[in-house]
Structures are given as structure tokens and as C-alpha cells.
């Protein structure tokens, strides 16, 4: 009898799961958008003011990172931005063009070294796997800070007293989880100076008003959102899991760094993200709100829209400038 492979689940354009467990992440959406998910090879030479390097954190580790070094002569030590990519915990990689385009720009404008983790993906590796990878990267930075390991760019140029967490979409969820976990640990001589969740995927099982009323976008539809979370969260969990629904958690006594919470006015999940913001304020946490007007979820990663739509281009400029300003002030 010949085994017949068949599709058991699909997220349109992004992901197909087969009955033998194989997961195909080949882009099947409009071909003009495919380049944004193409990998960009690392380059040790400076291109447009930034060099990149891929490496494993330890000789016996599968954990890999991409490092972005800005070309800033005689600048002294540079702040470090630890980046967690989005993709609903199920798709995307640190070397995708959409992240390369965004984080080379942030490295230049903020004058910072960016370290981006290649996170394990669900459904092969359900949460908390990606959170574990993210936190392990932070511990690797601590090892670099105290000289246990060495990486030329970071060891010579990095300011480990100014480490910032940043994440796009589901990467914003990871930012909050890592910040909470770090709050109970002694990371000396490393210091977390700030956390920047950008359009985090905070929601609950009951749909919010914005989920029902806001327009879907190329980077977020309700089908994508709910299917990715069903595949990514621990087996048996609902969207009320603390990773996706931190609203209502007890934050008193948790020593979080200052937050810059970035929201988009037309994001499907803006209502629940704003709930999180209000609860952070009630708990007495330092949290700045940055609002991008008239644009949707992860708009700044969409190079096509940035090139053809002046509004998207301007809101992206403001966002990068706002993040750079936050880093400069902390």
C-alpha cells in the first residue's frame, strides 16, 4: 500500500501541514511579495553602513543568532538590541528580508548593535520553545558581558549595561515573557535597560471589538492569527494562556525595565493591547505608548507598502525614530 500524503491544516500563503507531520513553509501567496520572506546572506563587509554575521552561541549549541553592527567610527560602546522576530510562533526567520530591511535601518539610526535570535518554530516546537531560545540568548549576552565567552563585535563594541529587548508581533509577546523571567534573576554585569514590544499578539478567547471591526491586512488576518496560535501554544491551551493573554496578571513586585509599547491604530488586536497598557500603568510600571496612526499590524515590515504608500513610509520613519529616541534616553 502506497502512503498518500494529504493536507491536514493550512494557513493561506504561509504554511501547510501534512498528515505525516511535514510542515511546508514555502510562500504560496502573491509572487510579488515573496522577496520579503527570502533569506539575506550575512555580509562581514559594511553595506549601507551595516555589517552582519551569523553564528552559533556556543560550540555545542543549536542556538543561532544574527548580529548587525553599524559602521560608527570611534563611537565607544554601543547599546545592544536583542530582537525576537514575529510570525505567530510558526513562521519566519531572523534572516528574512523584511527583518534585514528593518533592523539594518534601526542599527544605523539608533547607533546600536542588533542581535536577532533564530527562534524554533511551532508546530514542531511549541511554546515555550521560542521563549526558551530568547532567554538563552539573553544568558549568552550575560556570558559575553562577564567574559566567559567572546564574540569580536559584541565583546569589543557592546555596552552590556544598555541591553534592550525588542520584538515584532508574536516577538512582542516573547519580549514580555523574557522581561518577566529576567526580573527574578541576577544578570550582572548585564542590565536590561528597556523593552519594546511592537504590535504584540495580546488577545483572549473572546473576540475584542477591534478584532470584529478593524480591517485585515497582508500581515494579519483573523484566520492567520487564530490558526498560528492554535499551532503555537502548548497543547490544550486556549488564547487565554498567559503568553497571549497577559492582561490580568499580577505585576506588583515584578521588577520590569521601562517599556515602550508600540501600537498601530488599525491593528486587529489594538483593543487588548491597550488593556495591557492600562494594566501596566495601574501596576506602577514605567511604560510609554507609541501610536502609529492610520496603519495596521506590522506595517513597517512591508517593504512594498513603504515604497508605494507615503503614509506607510512616514509612519515607518516615525516608528524607527521613536525607538531610536527611547534607546538614546535609556
Tab-separated table of C-alpha atoms in Angstrom:
chain	number	residue	atom	x	y	z
A	1	UNK	CA	0.000	0.000	0.000
A	2	UNK	CA	1.398	3.388	-1.037
A	3	UNK	CA	1.268	6.116	1.611
A	4	UNK	CA	-0.702	9.100	0.347
A	5	UNK	CA	0.400	12.415	1.798
A	6	UNK	CA	-2.510	14.761	2.412
A	7	UNK	CA	-3.005	18.233	3.834
A	8	UNK	CA	-4.371	18.380	7.386
A	9	UNK	CA	-4.124	22.138	8.001
A	10	UNK	CA	-3.149	25.287	6.147
A	11	UNK	CA	-2.561	28.987	6.767
A	12	UNK	CA	-3.134	30.653	3.436
A	13	UNK	CA	0.101	31.757	1.764
A	14	UNK	CA	2.322	30.866	4.683
A	15	UNK	CA	2.144	27.302	5.935
A	16	UNK	CA	0.884	23.824	5.020
A	17	UNK	CA	0.840	20.850	7.410
A	18	UNK	CA	0.629	17.280	6.107
A	19	UNK	CA	-0.636	14.081	7.710
A	20	UNK	CA	2.901	12.690	8.060
A	21	UNK	CA	3.906	15.697	10.201
A	22	UNK	CA	5.814	17.512	7.448
A	23	UNK	CA	5.456	21.316	7.582
A	24	UNK	CA	5.917	23.254	4.341
A	25	UNK	CA	6.645	26.959	4.782
A	26	UNK	CA	7.060	27.746	1.076
A	27	UNK	CA	5.420	31.085	0.272
A	28	UNK	CA	2.317	30.443	-1.881
A	29	UNK	CA	0.804	33.914	-1.804
A	30	UNK	CA	1.150	36.650	-4.459
A	31	UNK	CA	4.618	36.264	-6.030
A	32	UNK	CA	5.393	39.996	-5.835
A	33	UNK	CA	5.569	39.672	-2.028
A	34	UNK	CA	7.799	36.595	-1.896
A	35	UNK	CA	11.070	38.575	-1.723
A	36	UNK	CA	10.175	39.789	1.778
A	37	UNK	CA	10.499	36.238	3.108
A	38	UNK	CA	13.689	35.456	1.176
A	39	UNK	CA	16.804	34.964	3.329
A	40	UNK	CA	19.513	37.616	3.116
A	41	UNK	CA	23.021	36.088	3.429
A	42	UNK	CA	25.267	37.607	6.111
A	43	UNK	CA	27.993	40.015	4.956
A	44	UNK	CA	31.004	40.887	7.101
A	45	UNK	CA	31.729	43.956	4.991
A	46	UNK	CA	29.698	47.123	5.566
A	47	UNK	CA	26.807	47.585	3.133
A	48	UNK	CA	24.839	50.811	3.579
A	49	UNK	CA	26.598	51.298	6.894
A	50	UNK	CA	25.859	47.887	8.465
A	51	UNK	CA	27.703	44.537	8.557
A	52	UNK	CA	26.017	41.252	9.532
A	53	UNK	CA	27.258	37.962	10.936
A	54	UNK	CA	25.515	34.652	11.711
A	55	UNK	CA	26.901	32.448	14.466
A	56	UNK	CA	26.094	29.720	16.972
A	57	UNK	CA	26.134	30.986	20.551
A	58	UNK	CA	28.190	28.006	21.816
A	59	UNK	CA	30.154	25.237	20.040
A	60	UNK	CA	27.771	22.552	21.313
A	61	UNK	CA	24.576	24.596	20.846
A	62	UNK	CA	21.967	24.687	18.078
A	63	UNK	CA	21.052	28.238	19.096
A	64	UNK	CA	21.942	30.661	16.306
A	65	UNK	CA	21.863	34.443	16.135
A	66	UNK	CA	22.342	37.166	13.553
A	67	UNK	CA	24.391	40.192	14.636
A	68	UNK	CA	24.069	43.618	12.977
A	69	UNK	CA	26.998	46.006	13.508
A	70	UNK	CA	26.592	49.652	12.456
A	71	UNK	CA	29.567	51.469	10.942
A	72	UNK	CA	30.126	54.188	13.513
A	73	UNK	CA	33.799	55.216	13.790
A	74	UNK	CA	35.265	55.996	17.218
A	75	UNK	CA	31.859	55.755	18.859
A	76	UNK	CA	32.855	53.961	22.028
A	77	UNK	CA	30.470	51.326	23.368
A	78	UNK	CA	27.137	50.810	21.586
A	79	UNK	CA	23.787	49.800	23.120
A	80	UNK	CA	22.645	46.253	22.313
A	81	UNK	CA	19.167	45.484	20.952
A	82	UNK	CA	18.100	41.854	21.403
A	83	UNK	CA	15.493	41.136	18.713
A	84	UNK	CA	12.818	38.424	18.536
A	85	UNK	CA	11.118	38.020	15.163
A	86	UNK	CA	7.393	37.613	14.647
A	87	UNK	CA	5.432	35.086	12.628
A	88	UNK	CA	2.840	33.834	15.085
A	89	UNK	CA	5.422	31.465	16.621
A	90	UNK	CA	5.089	29.341	13.436
A	91	UNK	CA	6.858	31.077	10.545
A	92	UNK	CA	9.724	33.435	9.647
A	93	UNK	CA	13.440	33.520	10.350
A	94	UNK	CA	15.887	36.122	11.604
A	95	UNK	CA	17.475	36.399	8.141
A	96	UNK	CA	14.271	37.185	6.221
A	97	UNK	CA	14.477	40.318	4.081
A	98	UNK	CA	11.645	42.047	5.970
A	99	UNK	CA	13.696	41.922	9.179
A	100	UNK	CA	17.002	42.664	7.453
A	101	UNK	CA	15.485	45.772	5.866
A	102	UNK	CA	14.056	46.988	9.179
A	103	UNK	CA	16.863	46.133	11.592
A	104	UNK	CA	19.772	47.350	9.456
A	105	UNK	CA	17.906	50.654	9.420
A	106	UNK	CA	17.385	50.597	13.197
A	107	UNK	CA	21.036	49.648	13.819
A	108	UNK	CA	22.121	52.670	11.748
A	109	UNK	CA	19.668	55.187	13.186
A	110	UNK	CA	19.896	54.083	16.832
A	111	UNK	CA	23.657	53.542	16.640
A	112	UNK	CA	23.172	50.122	18.220
A	113	UNK	CA	24.270	46.517	17.739
A	114	UNK	CA	21.283	44.306	16.973
A	115	UNK	CA	21.295	40.630	17.943
A	116	UNK	CA	18.430	38.644	16.379
A	117	UNK	CA	17.666	35.090	17.546
A	118	UNK	CA	16.755	32.287	15.148
A	119	UNK	CA	13.771	31.048	17.162
A	120	UNK	CA	12.481	27.492	16.986
A	121	UNK	CA	9.093	27.314	15.282
A	122	UNK	CA	5.790	25.608	16.045
A	123	UNK	CA	4.109	23.231	15.478
A	124	UNK	CA	7.341	21.179	15.546
A	125	UNK	CA	8.465	23.145	18.608
A	126	UNK	CA	5.508	24.539	20.508
A	127	UNK	CA	5.815	27.229	23.124
A	128	UNK	CA	7.652	27.769	25.387
A	129	UNK	CA	10.452	26.666	22.967
A	130	UNK	CA	10.812	30.108	21.333
A	131	UNK	CA	10.771	31.820	24.736
A	132	UNK	CA	13.486	29.433	25.949
A	133	UNK	CA	15.595	30.308	22.885
A	134	UNK	CA	15.080	34.015	23.506
A	135	UNK	CA	16.045	33.781	27.162
A	136	UNK	CA	19.051	31.584	26.343
A	137	UNK	CA	20.256	34.348	24.017
A	138	UNK	CA	19.988	36.836	26.871
A	139	UNK	CA	22.064	34.491	29.071
A	140	UNK	CA	24.632	34.251	26.239
A	141	UNK	CA	24.883	38.046	26.282
A	142	UNK	CA	25.483	37.817	30.028
A	143	UNK	CA	28.313	35.329	29.369
A	144	UNK	CA	29.785	37.808	26.892
A	145	UNK	CA	29.438	40.609	29.434
A	146	UNK	CA	31.385	38.751	32.100
A	147	UNK	CA	33.996	37.423	29.660
A	148	UNK	CA	33.045	33.741	29.821
A	149	UNK	CA	32.745	33.713	26.019
A	150	UNK	CA	33.945	36.061	23.299
A	151	UNK	CA	32.427	37.461	20.109
A	152	UNK	CA	34.580	40.146	18.460
A	153	UNK	CA	31.865	42.664	17.594
A	154	UNK	CA	29.897	42.413	20.816
A	155	UNK	CA	32.828	41.927	23.183
A	156	UNK	CA	34.689	44.973	21.852
A	157	UNK	CA	31.805	47.296	20.941
A	158	UNK	CA	28.776	46.282	23.020
A	159	UNK	CA	27.552	48.171	26.072
A	160	UNK	CA	26.130	45.407	28.253
A	161	UNK	CA	24.792	47.990	30.680
A	162	UNK	CA	22.303	49.049	27.994
A	163	UNK	CA	20.580	45.947	26.618
A	164	UNK	CA	17.118	46.397	25.106
A	165	UNK	CA	14.561	43.737	24.186
A	166	UNK	CA	12.544	44.284	21.007
A	167	UNK	CA	10.072	42.063	19.177
A	168	UNK	CA	7.636	42.220	16.273
A	169	UNK	CA	4.101	40.838	16.711
A	170	UNK	CA	4.469	37.452	18.461
A	171	UNK	CA	8.053	38.531	19.150
A	172	UNK	CA	6.488	41.262	21.297
A	173	UNK	CA	4.843	38.541	23.397
A	174	UNK	CA	8.291	36.990	23.817
A	175	UNK	CA	9.733	40.361	24.903
A	176	UNK	CA	7.275	40.482	27.800
A	177	UNK	CA	7.910	36.858	28.804
A	178	UNK	CA	11.698	37.336	28.773
A	179	UNK	CA	11.455	40.614	30.708
A	180	UNK	CA	9.345	38.912	33.392
A	181	UNK	CA	11.718	35.956	33.647
A	182	UNK	CA	14.758	38.230	33.830
A	183	UNK	CA	13.130	40.240	36.635
A	184	UNK	CA	13.704	37.380	39.042
A	185	UNK	CA	17.312	36.681	38.031
A	186	UNK	CA	20.701	38.241	38.688
A	187	UNK	CA	22.028	39.110	35.230
A	188	UNK	CA	25.008	41.173	36.480
A	189	UNK	CA	27.026	42.633	34.811
A	190	UNK	CA	24.325	42.807	32.113
A	191	UNK	CA	21.489	45.276	32.644
A	192	UNK	CA	18.135	45.319	30.869
A	193	UNK	CA	17.626	48.976	30.040
A	194	UNK	CA	14.295	48.698	28.226
A	195	UNK	CA	11.701	46.529	26.499
A	196	UNK	CA	9.998	47.394	23.200
A	197	UNK	CA	7.072	45.158	22.196
A	198	UNK	CA	5.906	46.222	18.712
A	199	UNK	CA	2.293	45.248	17.976
A	200	UNK	CA	2.338	42.240	20.351
A	201	UNK	CA	-0.215	39.485	19.824
A	202	UNK	CA	-2.147	40.037	23.049
A	203	UNK	CA	-5.727	38.760	22.900
A	204	UNK	CA	-8.129	36.334	24.570
A	205	UNK	CA	-10.590	33.644	23.548
A	206	UNK	CA	-13.440	36.134	23.453
A	207	UNK	CA	-13.044	38.378	20.413
A	208	UNK	CA	-12.428	42.059	21.067
A	209	UNK	CA	-14.237	44.914	19.325
A	210	UNK	CA	-11.156	45.654	17.216
A	211	UNK	CA	-10.910	42.011	16.076
A	212	UNK	CA	-14.509	42.257	14.870
A	213	UNK	CA	-14.281	45.709	13.296
A	214	UNK	CA	-10.731	46.530	12.179
A	215	UNK	CA	-9.662	45.652	8.607
A	216	UNK	CA	-7.489	42.603	7.964
A	217	UNK	CA	-4.054	43.252	6.450
A	218	UNK	CA	-1.434	41.290	4.474
A	219	UNK	CA	0.449	40.706	7.729
A	220	UNK	CA	-2.535	39.773	9.896
A	221	UNK	CA	-5.865	38.137	9.154
A	222	UNK	CA	-8.085	36.528	11.769
A	223	UNK	CA	-7.543	33.129	10.134
A	224	UNK	CA	-3.753	33.554	10.430
A	225	UNK	CA	-3.982	34.828	13.977
A	226	UNK	CA	-6.164	32.061	15.380
A	227	UNK	CA	-4.555	29.189	13.460
A	228	UNK	CA	-0.987	30.209	14.300
A	229	UNK	CA	-1.835	30.477	17.987
A	230	UNK	CA	-3.629	27.124	17.963
A	231	UNK	CA	-0.470	25.574	16.474
A	232	UNK	CA	1.957	27.537	18.649
A	233	UNK	CA	0.552	27.489	22.162
A	234	UNK	CA	1.101	24.463	24.428
A	235	UNK	CA	-1.209	21.549	23.561
A	236	UNK	CA	-4.644	22.028	25.085
A	237	UNK	CA	-4.201	25.775	25.665
A	238	UNK	CA	-6.621	28.466	24.561
A	239	UNK	CA	-5.901	32.082	23.639
A	240	UNK	CA	-6.413	32.856	27.349
A	241	UNK	CA	-2.951	31.406	28.010
A	242	UNK	CA	-0.689	33.944	29.828
A	243	UNK	CA	1.689	34.133	26.825
A	244	UNK	CA	-1.091	35.539	24.647
A	245	UNK	CA	-3.315	36.979	27.380
A	246	UNK	CA	-1.116	38.741	29.963
A	247	UNK	CA	-3.987	41.094	30.794
A	248	UNK	CA	-4.921	40.489	34.402
A	249	UNK	CA	-1.601	39.026	35.522
A	250	UNK	CA	-0.146	40.209	38.823
A	251	UNK	CA	2.772	42.566	38.109
A	252	UNK	CA	3.202	44.104	41.562
A	253	UNK	CA	6.661	43.242	42.816
A	254	UNK	CA	7.924	42.279	39.340
A	255	UNK	CA	10.934	44.477	38.545
A	256	UNK	CA	10.332	45.164	34.856
A	257	UNK	CA	12.509	47.526	32.807
A	258	UNK	CA	10.957	50.622	31.220
A	259	UNK	CA	8.648	49.687	28.341
A	260	UNK	CA	7.970	51.385	25.029
A	261	UNK	CA	4.736	49.738	23.874
A	262	UNK	CA	4.161	50.288	20.150
A	263	UNK	CA	0.638	50.018	18.748
A	264	UNK	CA	-0.920	50.583	15.322
A	265	UNK	CA	-4.268	52.361	15.123
A	266	UNK	CA	-5.707	49.857	12.625
A	267	UNK	CA	-4.295	46.691	14.261
A	268	UNK	CA	-6.848	43.906	14.758
A	269	UNK	CA	-5.687	43.392	18.353
A	270	UNK	CA	-5.253	47.030	19.422
A	271	UNK	CA	-8.077	46.856	21.992
A	272	UNK	CA	-6.498	44.066	24.017
A	273	UNK	CA	-3.005	45.560	23.670
A	274	UNK	CA	-4.401	48.798	25.109
A	275	UNK	CA	-5.843	46.783	28.011
A	276	UNK	CA	-2.315	45.554	28.697
A	277	UNK	CA	-1.030	49.151	28.598
A	278	UNK	CA	-3.626	50.322	31.127
A	279	UNK	CA	-2.830	47.434	33.466
A	280	UNK	CA	0.906	48.162	33.259
A	281	UNK	CA	0.154	51.748	34.278
A	282	UNK	CA	-2.102	50.640	37.144
A	283	UNK	CA	0.690	48.380	38.400
A	284	UNK	CA	3.003	51.393	38.515
A	285	UNK	CA	5.275	50.206	35.713
A	286	UNK	CA	7.231	52.614	33.524
A	287	UNK	CA	5.520	52.346	30.137
A	288	UNK	CA	5.480	54.759	27.208
A	289	UNK	CA	2.871	54.355	24.497
A	290	UNK	CA	3.825	54.943	20.861
A	291	UNK	CA	0.894	55.045	18.430
A	292	UNK	CA	1.232	54.730	14.647
A	293	UNK	CA	-1.841	56.353	13.104
A	294	UNK	CA	-3.798	55.053	10.121
A	295	UNK	CA	-1.765	51.865	9.646
A	296	UNK	CA	-2.160	48.200	10.560
A	297	UNK	CA	-0.272	45.341	12.155
A	298	UNK	CA	3.478	45.181	11.371
A	299	UNK	CA	3.072	47.788	8.608
A	300	UNK	CA	6.763	48.774	8.901
A	301	UNK	CA	7.889	45.310	7.721
A	302	UNK	CA	6.015	45.660	4.416
A	303	UNK	CA	8.652	46.986	2.008
A	304	UNK	CA	6.162	47.100	-0.876
A	305	UNK	CA	3.845	49.437	1.063
A	306	UNK	CA	6.770	51.536	2.327
A	307	UNK	CA	7.892	52.098	-1.281
A	308	UNK	CA	4.498	52.950	-2.790
A	309	UNK	CA	2.480	54.478	0.057
A	310	UNK	CA	3.711	57.788	1.538
A	311	UNK	CA	1.634	57.253	4.699
A	312	UNK	CA	3.252	53.866	5.435
A	313	UNK	CA	6.684	55.307	4.664
A	314	UNK	CA	6.182	58.272	7.014
A	315	UNK	CA	4.766	56.163	9.867
A	316	UNK	CA	7.725	53.791	9.490
A	317	UNK	CA	10.130	56.723	9.711
A	318	UNK	CA	8.385	57.965	12.854
A	319	UNK	CA	8.464	54.496	14.439
A	320	UNK	CA	12.189	53.966	13.809
A	321	UNK	CA	12.891	57.481	15.088
A	322	UNK	CA	10.747	56.889	18.182
A	323	UNK	CA	12.517	53.634	19.031
A	324	UNK	CA	15.919	55.271	18.481
A	325	UNK	CA	14.884	58.138	20.789
A	326	UNK	CA	13.749	55.694	23.506
A	327	UNK	CA	17.076	53.838	23.313
A	328	UNK	CA	19.008	57.114	23.376
A	329	UNK	CA	17.193	58.205	26.535
A	330	UNK	CA	17.826	54.946	28.429
